[in-house]
Coordinates of C-alpha atoms and ligand atoms in Angstrom, one line a residue:
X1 CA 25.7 49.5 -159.8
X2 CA 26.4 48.0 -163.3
X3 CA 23.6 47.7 -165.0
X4 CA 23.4 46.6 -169.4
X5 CA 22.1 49.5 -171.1
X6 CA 18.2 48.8 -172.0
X7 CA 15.6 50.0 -173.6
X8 CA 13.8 50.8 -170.4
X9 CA 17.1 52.7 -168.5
X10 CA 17.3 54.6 -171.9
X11 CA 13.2 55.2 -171.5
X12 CA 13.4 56.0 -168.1
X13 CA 16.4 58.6 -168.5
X14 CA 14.7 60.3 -171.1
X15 CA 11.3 60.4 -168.8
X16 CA 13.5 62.1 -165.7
X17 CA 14.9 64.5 -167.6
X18 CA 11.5 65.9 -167.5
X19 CA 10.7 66.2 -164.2
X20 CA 14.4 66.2 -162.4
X21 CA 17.9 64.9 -162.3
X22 CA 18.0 61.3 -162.7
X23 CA 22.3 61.3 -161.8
X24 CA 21.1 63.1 -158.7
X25 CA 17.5 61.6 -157.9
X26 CA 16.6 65.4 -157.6
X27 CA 13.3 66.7 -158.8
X28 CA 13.5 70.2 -160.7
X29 CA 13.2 71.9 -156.8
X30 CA 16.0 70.2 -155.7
X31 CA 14.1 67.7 -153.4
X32 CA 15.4 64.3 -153.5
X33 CA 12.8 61.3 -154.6
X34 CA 12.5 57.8 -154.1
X35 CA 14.2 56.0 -157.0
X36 CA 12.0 55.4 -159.9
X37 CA 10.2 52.3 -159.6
X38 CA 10.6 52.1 -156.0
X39 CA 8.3 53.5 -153.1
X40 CA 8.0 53.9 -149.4
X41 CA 5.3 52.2 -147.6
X42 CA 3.8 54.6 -145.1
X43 CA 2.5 54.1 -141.8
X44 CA -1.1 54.4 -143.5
X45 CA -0.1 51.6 -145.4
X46 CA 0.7 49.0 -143.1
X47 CA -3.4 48.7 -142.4
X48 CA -2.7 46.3 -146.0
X49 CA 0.6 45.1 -145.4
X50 CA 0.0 44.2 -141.8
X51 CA -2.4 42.2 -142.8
X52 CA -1.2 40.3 -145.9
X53 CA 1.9 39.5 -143.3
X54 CA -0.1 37.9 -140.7
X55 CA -2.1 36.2 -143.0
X56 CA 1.1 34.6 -144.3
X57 CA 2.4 33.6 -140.9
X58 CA -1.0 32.5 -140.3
X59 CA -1.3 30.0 -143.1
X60 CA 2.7 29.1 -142.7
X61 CA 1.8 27.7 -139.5
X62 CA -0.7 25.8 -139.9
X63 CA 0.4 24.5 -143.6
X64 CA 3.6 23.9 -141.8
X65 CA 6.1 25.7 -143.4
X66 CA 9.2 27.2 -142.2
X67 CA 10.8 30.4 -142.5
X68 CA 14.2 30.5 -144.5
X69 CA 15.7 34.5 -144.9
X70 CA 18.5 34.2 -147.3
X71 CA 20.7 37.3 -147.8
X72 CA 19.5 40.5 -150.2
X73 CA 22.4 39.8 -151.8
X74 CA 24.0 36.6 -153.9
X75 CA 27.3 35.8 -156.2
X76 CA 25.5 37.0 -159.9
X77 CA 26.5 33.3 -160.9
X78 CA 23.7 32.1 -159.0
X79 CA 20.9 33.6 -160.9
X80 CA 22.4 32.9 -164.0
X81 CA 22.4 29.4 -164.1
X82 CA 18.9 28.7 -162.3
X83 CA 17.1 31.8 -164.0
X84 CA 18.6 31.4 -167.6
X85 CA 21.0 33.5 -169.1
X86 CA 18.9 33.9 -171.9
X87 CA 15.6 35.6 -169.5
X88 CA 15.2 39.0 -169.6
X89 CA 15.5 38.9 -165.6
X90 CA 19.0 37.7 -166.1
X91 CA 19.6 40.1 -169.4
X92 CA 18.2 43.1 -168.7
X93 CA 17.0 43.3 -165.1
X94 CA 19.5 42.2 -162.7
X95 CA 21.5 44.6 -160.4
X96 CA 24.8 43.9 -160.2
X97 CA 27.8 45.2 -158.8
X98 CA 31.3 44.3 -158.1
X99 CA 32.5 44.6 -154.6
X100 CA 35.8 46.4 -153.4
X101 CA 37.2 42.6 -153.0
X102 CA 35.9 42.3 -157.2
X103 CA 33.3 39.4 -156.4
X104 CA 30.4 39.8 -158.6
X105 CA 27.2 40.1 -156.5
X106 CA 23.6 41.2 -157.6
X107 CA 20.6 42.3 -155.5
X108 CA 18.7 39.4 -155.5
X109 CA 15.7 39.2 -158.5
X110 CA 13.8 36.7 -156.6
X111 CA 14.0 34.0 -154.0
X112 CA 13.7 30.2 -155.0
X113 CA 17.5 30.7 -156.4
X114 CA 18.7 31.9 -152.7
X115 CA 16.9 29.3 -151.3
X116 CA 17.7 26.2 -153.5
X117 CA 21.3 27.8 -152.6
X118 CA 20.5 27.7 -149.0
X119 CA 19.2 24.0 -149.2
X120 CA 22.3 22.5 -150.3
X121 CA 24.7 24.8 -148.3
X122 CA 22.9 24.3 -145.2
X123 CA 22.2 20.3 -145.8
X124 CA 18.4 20.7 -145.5
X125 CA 18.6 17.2 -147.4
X126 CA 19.9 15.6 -143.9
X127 CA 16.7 16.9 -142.7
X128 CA 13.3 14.9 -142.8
X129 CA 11.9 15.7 -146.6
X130 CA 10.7 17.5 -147.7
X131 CA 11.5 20.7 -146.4
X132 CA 8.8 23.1 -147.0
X133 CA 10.3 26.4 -147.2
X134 CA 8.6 29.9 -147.0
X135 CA 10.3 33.1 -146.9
X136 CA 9.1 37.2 -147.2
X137 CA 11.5 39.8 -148.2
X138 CA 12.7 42.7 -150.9
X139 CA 13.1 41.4 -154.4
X140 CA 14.5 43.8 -157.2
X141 CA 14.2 43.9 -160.9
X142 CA 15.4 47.0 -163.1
X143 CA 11.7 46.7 -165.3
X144 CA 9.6 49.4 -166.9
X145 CA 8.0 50.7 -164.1
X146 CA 4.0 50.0 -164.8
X147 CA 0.8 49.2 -162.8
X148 CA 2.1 46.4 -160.3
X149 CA 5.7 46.3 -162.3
X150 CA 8.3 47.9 -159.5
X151 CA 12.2 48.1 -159.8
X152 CA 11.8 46.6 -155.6
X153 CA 9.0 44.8 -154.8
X154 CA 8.4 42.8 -151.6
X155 CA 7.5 39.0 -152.3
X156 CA 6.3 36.0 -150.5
X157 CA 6.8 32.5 -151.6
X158 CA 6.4 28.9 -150.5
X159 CA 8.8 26.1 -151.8
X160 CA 8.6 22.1 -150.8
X161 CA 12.2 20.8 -151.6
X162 CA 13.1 17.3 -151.2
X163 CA 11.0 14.1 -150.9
X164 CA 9.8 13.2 -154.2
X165 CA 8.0 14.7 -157.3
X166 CA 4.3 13.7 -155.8
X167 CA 2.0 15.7 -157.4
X168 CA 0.4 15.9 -154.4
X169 CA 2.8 18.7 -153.3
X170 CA 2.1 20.6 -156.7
X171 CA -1.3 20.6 -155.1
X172 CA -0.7 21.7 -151.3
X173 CA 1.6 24.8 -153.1
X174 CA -1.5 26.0 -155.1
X175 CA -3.8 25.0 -152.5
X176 CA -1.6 27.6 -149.9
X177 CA -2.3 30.7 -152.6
X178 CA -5.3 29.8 -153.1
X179 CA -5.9 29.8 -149.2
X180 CA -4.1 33.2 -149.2
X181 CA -6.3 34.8 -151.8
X182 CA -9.5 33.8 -149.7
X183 CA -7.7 34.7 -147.0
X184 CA -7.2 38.6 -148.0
X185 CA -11.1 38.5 -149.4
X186 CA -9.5 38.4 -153.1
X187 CA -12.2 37.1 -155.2
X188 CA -12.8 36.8 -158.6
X189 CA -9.1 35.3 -159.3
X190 CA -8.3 32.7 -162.3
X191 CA -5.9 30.1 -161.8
X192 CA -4.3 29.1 -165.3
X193 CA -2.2 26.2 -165.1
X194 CA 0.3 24.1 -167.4
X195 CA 2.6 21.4 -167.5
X196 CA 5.8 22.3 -169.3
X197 CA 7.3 18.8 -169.9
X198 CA 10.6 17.4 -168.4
X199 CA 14.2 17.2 -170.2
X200 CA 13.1 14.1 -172.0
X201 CA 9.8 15.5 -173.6
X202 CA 10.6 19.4 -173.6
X203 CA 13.2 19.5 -176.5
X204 CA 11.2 17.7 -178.9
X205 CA 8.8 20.4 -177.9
X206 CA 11.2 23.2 -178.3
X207 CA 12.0 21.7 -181.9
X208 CA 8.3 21.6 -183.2
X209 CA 7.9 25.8 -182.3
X210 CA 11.4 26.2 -183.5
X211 CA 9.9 25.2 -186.9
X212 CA 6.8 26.9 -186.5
X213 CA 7.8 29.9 -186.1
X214 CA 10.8 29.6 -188.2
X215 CA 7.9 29.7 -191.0
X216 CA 6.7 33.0 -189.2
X217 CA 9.9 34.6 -188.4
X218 CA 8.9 38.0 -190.2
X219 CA 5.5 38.9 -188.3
X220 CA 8.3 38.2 -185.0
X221 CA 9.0 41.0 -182.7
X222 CA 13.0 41.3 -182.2
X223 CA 13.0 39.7 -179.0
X224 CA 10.9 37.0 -180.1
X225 CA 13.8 36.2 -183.1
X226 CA 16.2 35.9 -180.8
X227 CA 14.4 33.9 -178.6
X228 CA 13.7 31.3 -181.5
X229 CA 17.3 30.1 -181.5
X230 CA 17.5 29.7 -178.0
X231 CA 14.4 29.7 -176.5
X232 CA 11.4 29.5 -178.4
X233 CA 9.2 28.5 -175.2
X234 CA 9.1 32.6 -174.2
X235 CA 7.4 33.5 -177.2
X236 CA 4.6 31.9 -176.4
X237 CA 4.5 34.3 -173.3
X238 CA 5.6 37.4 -175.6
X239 CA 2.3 40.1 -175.3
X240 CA 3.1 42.0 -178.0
X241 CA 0.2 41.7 -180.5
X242 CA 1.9 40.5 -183.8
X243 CA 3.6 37.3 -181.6
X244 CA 0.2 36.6 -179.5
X245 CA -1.8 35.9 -182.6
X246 CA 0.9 33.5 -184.0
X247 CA 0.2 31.3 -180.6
X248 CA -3.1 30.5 -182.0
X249 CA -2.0 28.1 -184.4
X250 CA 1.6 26.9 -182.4
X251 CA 1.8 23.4 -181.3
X252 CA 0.3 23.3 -177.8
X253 CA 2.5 22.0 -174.8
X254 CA -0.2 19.5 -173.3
X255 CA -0.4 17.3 -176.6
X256 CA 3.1 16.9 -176.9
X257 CA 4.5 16.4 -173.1
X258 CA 5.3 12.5 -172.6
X259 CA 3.6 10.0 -170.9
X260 CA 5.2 10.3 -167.5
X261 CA 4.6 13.8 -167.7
X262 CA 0.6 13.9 -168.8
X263 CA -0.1 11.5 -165.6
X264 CA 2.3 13.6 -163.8
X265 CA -0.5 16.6 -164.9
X266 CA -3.0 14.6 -164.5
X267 CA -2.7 13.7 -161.2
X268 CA -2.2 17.1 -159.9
X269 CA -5.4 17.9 -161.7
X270 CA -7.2 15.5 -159.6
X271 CA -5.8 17.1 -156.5
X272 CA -7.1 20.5 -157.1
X273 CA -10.7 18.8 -158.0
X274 CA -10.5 16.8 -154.8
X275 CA -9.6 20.5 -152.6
X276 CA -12.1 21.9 -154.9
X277 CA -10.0 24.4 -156.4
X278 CA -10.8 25.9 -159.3
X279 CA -8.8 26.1 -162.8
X280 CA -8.2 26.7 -166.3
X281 CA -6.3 24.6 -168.1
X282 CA -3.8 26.7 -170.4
X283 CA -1.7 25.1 -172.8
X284 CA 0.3 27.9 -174.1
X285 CA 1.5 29.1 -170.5
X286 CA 5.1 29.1 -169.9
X287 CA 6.7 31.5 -167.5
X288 CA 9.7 34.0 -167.5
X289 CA 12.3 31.9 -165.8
X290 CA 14.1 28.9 -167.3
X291 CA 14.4 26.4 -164.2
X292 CA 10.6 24.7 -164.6
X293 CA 9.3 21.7 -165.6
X294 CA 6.4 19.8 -165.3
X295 CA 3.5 21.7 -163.9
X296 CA 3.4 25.7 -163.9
X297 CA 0.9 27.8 -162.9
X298 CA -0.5 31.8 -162.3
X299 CA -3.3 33.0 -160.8
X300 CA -4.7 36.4 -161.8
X301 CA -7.0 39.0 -160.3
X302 CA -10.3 39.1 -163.1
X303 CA -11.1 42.2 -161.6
X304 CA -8.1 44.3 -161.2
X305 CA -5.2 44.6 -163.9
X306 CA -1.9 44.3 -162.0
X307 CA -0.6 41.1 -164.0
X308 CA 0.1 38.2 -162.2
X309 CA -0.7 37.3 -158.3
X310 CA 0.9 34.0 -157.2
X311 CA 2.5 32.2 -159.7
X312 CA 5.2 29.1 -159.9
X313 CA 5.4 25.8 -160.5
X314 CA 8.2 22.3 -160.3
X315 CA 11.5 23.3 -160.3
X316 CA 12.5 19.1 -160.9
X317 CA 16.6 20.2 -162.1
X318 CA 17.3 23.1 -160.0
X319 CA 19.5 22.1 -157.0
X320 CA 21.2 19.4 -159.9
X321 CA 22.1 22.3 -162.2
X322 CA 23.8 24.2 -158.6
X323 CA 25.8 21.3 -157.4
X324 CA 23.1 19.5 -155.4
X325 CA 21.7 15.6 -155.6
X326 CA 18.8 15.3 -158.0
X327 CA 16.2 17.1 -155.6
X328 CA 12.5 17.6 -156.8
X329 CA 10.7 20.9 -155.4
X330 CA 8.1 22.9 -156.6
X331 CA 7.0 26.1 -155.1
X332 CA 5.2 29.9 -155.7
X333 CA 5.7 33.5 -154.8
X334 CA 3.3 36.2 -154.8
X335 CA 4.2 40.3 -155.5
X336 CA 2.9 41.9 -151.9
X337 CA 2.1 45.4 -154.0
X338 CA -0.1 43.9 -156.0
X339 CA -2.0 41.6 -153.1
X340 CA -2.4 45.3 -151.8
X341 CA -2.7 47.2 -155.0
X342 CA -5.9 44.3 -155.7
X343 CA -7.4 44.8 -152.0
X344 CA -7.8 48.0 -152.6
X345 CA -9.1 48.9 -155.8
X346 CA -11.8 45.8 -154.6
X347 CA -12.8 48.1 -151.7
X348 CA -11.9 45.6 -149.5
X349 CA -12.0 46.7 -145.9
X350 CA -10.9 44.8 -142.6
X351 CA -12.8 45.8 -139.8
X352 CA -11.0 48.7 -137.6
X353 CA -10.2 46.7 -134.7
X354 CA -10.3 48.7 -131.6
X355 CA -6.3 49.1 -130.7
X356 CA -5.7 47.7 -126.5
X357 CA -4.2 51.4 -126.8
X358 CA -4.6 54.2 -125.0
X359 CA -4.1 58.0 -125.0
X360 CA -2.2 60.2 -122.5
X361 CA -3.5 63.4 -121.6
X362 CA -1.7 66.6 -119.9
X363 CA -2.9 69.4 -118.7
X364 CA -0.4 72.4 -117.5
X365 CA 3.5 72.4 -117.5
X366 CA 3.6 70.5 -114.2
X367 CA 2.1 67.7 -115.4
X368 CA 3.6 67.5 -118.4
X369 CA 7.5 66.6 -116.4
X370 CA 6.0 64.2 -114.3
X371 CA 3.5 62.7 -117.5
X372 CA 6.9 61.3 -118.2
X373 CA 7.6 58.4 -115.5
X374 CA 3.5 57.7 -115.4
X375 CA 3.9 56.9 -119.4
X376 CA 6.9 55.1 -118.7
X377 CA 5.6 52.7 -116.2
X378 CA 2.6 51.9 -118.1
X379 CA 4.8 51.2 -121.2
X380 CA 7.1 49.1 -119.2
X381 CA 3.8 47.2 -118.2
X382 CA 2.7 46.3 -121.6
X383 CA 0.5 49.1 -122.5
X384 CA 0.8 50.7 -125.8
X385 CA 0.5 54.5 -124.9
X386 CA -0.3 57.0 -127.7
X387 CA 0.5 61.0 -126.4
X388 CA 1.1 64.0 -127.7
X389 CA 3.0 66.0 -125.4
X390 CA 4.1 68.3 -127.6
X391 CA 0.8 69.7 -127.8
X392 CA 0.4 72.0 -124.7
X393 CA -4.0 72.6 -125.2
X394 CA -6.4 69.8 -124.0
X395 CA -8.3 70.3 -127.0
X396 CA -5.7 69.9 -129.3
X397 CA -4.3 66.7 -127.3
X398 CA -8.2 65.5 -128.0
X399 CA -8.0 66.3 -131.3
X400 CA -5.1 63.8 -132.0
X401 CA -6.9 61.1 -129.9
X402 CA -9.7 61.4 -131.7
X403 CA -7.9 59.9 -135.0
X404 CA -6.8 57.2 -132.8
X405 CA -9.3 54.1 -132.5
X406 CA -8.2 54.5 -128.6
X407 CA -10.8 53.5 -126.2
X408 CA -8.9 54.4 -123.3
X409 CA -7.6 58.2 -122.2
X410 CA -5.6 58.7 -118.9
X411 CA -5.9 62.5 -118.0
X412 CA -3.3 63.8 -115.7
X413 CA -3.2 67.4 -114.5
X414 CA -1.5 69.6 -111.4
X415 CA -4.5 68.4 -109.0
X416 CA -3.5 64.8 -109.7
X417 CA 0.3 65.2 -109.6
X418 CA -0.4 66.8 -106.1
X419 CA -3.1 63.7 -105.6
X420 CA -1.0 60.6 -107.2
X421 CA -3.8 60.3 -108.7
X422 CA -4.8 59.9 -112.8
X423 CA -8.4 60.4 -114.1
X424 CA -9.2 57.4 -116.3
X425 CA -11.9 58.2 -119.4
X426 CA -14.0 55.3 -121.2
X427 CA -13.9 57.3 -124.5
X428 CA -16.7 55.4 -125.6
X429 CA -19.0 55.6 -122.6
X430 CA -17.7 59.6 -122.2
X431 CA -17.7 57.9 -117.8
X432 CA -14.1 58.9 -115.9
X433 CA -13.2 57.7 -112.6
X434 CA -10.0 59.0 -111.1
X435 CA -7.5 56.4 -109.1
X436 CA -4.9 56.6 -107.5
X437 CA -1.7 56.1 -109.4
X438 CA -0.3 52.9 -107.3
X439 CA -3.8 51.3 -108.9
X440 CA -3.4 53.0 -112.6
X441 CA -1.4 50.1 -114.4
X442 CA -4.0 47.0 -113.0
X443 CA -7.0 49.4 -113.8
X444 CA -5.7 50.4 -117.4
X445 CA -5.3 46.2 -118.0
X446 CA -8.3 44.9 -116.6
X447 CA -10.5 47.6 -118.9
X448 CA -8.5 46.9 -122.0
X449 CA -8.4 43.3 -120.4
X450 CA -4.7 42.7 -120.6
X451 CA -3.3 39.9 -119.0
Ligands
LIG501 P1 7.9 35.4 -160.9 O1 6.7 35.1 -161.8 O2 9.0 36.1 -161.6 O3 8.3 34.1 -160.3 O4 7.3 36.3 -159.7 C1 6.3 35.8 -158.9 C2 5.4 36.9 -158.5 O5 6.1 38.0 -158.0 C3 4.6 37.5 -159.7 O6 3.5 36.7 -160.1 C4 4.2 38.8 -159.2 O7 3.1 38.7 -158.3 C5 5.4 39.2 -158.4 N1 6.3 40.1 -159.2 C6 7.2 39.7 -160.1 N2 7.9 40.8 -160.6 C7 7.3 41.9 -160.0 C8 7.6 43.3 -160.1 N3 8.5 43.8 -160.9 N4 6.8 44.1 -159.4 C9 5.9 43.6 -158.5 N5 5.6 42.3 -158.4 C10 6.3 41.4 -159.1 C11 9.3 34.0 -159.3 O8 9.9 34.9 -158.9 C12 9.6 32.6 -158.9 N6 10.7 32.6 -157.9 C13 8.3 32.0 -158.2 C14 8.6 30.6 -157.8 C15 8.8 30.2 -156.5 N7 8.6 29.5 -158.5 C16 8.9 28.5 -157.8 N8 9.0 28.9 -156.5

């Protein structure tokens, strides 16, 4: 991996060196870790991430979007001219790495690029438009590692391509995180929203904070200078303290956006009032990527600090500035880790749904061999069988079943082998009933009342 030297992989080298090898990934024992900024999700974690990804699918469905999965990886090009070459994504984040055949490729920093690729590659425009797009998948970024800030992070996002610029769409895209929030019991969120101009208004714009800030170019942090030749629009999002408080007094976006542009805003305003959706109107918001225009919104947790939840906005010039026809979209994606990161420090529970599982117990060698086939055939049915036939006592086998939210246990020892028989146990009732194994599958359904 190639990756420009920054402050944070200087940081972060300097941080390992305490606690291990960071050439190696070793810790001072010699174990190996999970590279930094990076994480495993653990079975104990997919109660969250279970859930966010049905309620995704869910709201796909009936919102009628598709899914699109675009490769991890993309030609480095690609990012560069939708992102910006000028964004720290594209400056400082990107993973790149040049492949045995030299082709530049990098680990993809988010999705819209991928899929605006996709669109035109795939000719999504002969389709009936627009094409509304969602997709779910790894997305990596070589940040300072912070509270909901990871190096790989798992996204979700929802793009309508095609058709044309309606508002209304602007809308249903806010409208489908919004949903999503509700969805996951996420309350107390803000939805700040903007409209960032088009490529008639926006450099006029550009030139007014060019000269404000010229006059303020001292109290500047370093980025922020070198963002006022080229992009003067990210200081306004800079959170350093010095270039926050000279926002105060900077020309705002919404009284200096064209005509075209403020009904454009207007209009999607209306929307969110008629879906009832709540907002705050924000004229200083701009984001970190360089392909919006028009409207552009986030939507934060009030509650818990993990920056932003959903957040996106019009893309109008995208697909132009790849080789595509003049193709309005606008779309969102939302950071999973932080959905989960919010759900949790909320307390928010989901009910423990009893499993349609149940638990396999042995007792005695004998059994154990011929617990095998009878586990086999009730898998082979349908049945989701939990076990633990490494365990040789009945206690401990209970023990293990006990953790499960199993309803069901199926207790088969040397009398039943001789028998065919199994003893079935409503956990719940603490009432068995042995039958005879030629019955076992159709019992086992019609009590956890599988088809
Ligand atoms: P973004 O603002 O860069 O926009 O990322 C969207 C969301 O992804 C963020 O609001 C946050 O929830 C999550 N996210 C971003 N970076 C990280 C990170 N390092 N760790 C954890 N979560 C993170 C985009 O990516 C655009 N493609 C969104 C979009 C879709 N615009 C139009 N369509």
């Amino acid at each position: 991996m190639i990756n420009k030297k920054s402050d944070s992989s200087v940081k972060s080298k300097k941080a390992s060196a305490k606690t291990g090898d960071s050439k190696t990934g070793k810790k001072k024992g010699g174990l190996f870790q999970v590279p930094r900024g990076m994480h495993d999700i653990l079975p104990i974690d997919w109660l969250w991430w279970d859930r966010v990804e049905k309620v995704i699918d869910d709201l796909a469905e009936r919102y009628n979007f598709g899914r699109i999965e675009t490769p991890i990886l993309e030609n480095s090009g690609l990012f560069q001219t939708t992102i910006g070459k000028e964004t720290d994504i594209v400056r400082k984040e990107m993973y790149t790495l040049k492949t045995k055949g030299s082709d530049l490729l990098a680990l993809r920093p988010e999705g819209t690029a991928p899929i605006a690729r996709a669109y035109i590659e795939n000719r999504l425009s002969s389709l009936s438009q627009p094409q509304k797009l969602f997709y779910y998948g790894p997305m990596f970024r070589h940040e300072r590692p912070q509270r909901g800030r990871f190096r790989q992070f798992y996204q979700a996002g929802f793009e309508i391509i095609g058709g044309n610029s309606d508002s209304v769409y602007d809308a249903q895209v806010i409208l489908i995180f919004d949903r999503l929030l509700r969805a996951l019991k996420i309350k107390e969120v803000e939805l700040s929203i903007n409209s960032v101009g088009c490529r008639i208004c926006r450099p006029n714009y550009k030139r007014q904070l060019q000269i404000y800030y010229k006059r303020h170019e001292k109290d500047l942090c370093a980025d922020c200078s070198r963002r006022l030749k080229d992009n003067p629009l990210r200081i306004l999002d800079c959170k350093k303290e010095s270039c926050q408080s000279l926002k105060e007094k900077a020309p705002s976006l919404l009284d200096k956006i064209c005509a075209g542009c403020t009904r454009h805003f207007k209009a999607v305003l209306e929307c969110l009032d008629e879906l009832e959706v709540p907002y705050r109107l924000d004229n200083y918001l701009v984001r970190g990527l360089d392909y919006y225009s028009k409207t552009v919104f986030e939507f934060f947790s009030e509650g818990v600090d993990v920056g932003a939840l959903p957040a996106g906005g019009r893309y109008d010039y995208l697909i132009e500035a790849i080789g595509g026809r003049p193709t309005p979209a606008v779309g969102g994606a939302v950071g999973i880790e932080r959905l989960v990161e919010v759900m949790r420090e909320s307390g928010i529970r989901f009910p423990g749904r009893l499993k349609k599982e149940i638990f396999f117990i042995h007792v005695g060698e004998l059994a154990k061999k011929k617990s095998l086939k009878v586990i086999e055939e009730l898998r082979s049915a349908g049945i989701a069988v939990a076990e633990a036939l490494g365990k040789e006592s009945v206690k401990s086998q209970l023990r293990v079943a006990d953790k499960k939210n199993v309803t069901l246990a199926l207790i088969f020892g040397q009398r039943e082998v001789y028998e065919k028989s199994i003893i079935i146990r409503d956990l719940k009732l603490g009432l068995q009933e042995s039958v005879t194994l030629d019955k076992m599958t159709s019992e086992v359904k019609k009590r956890l009342k599988i088809k």
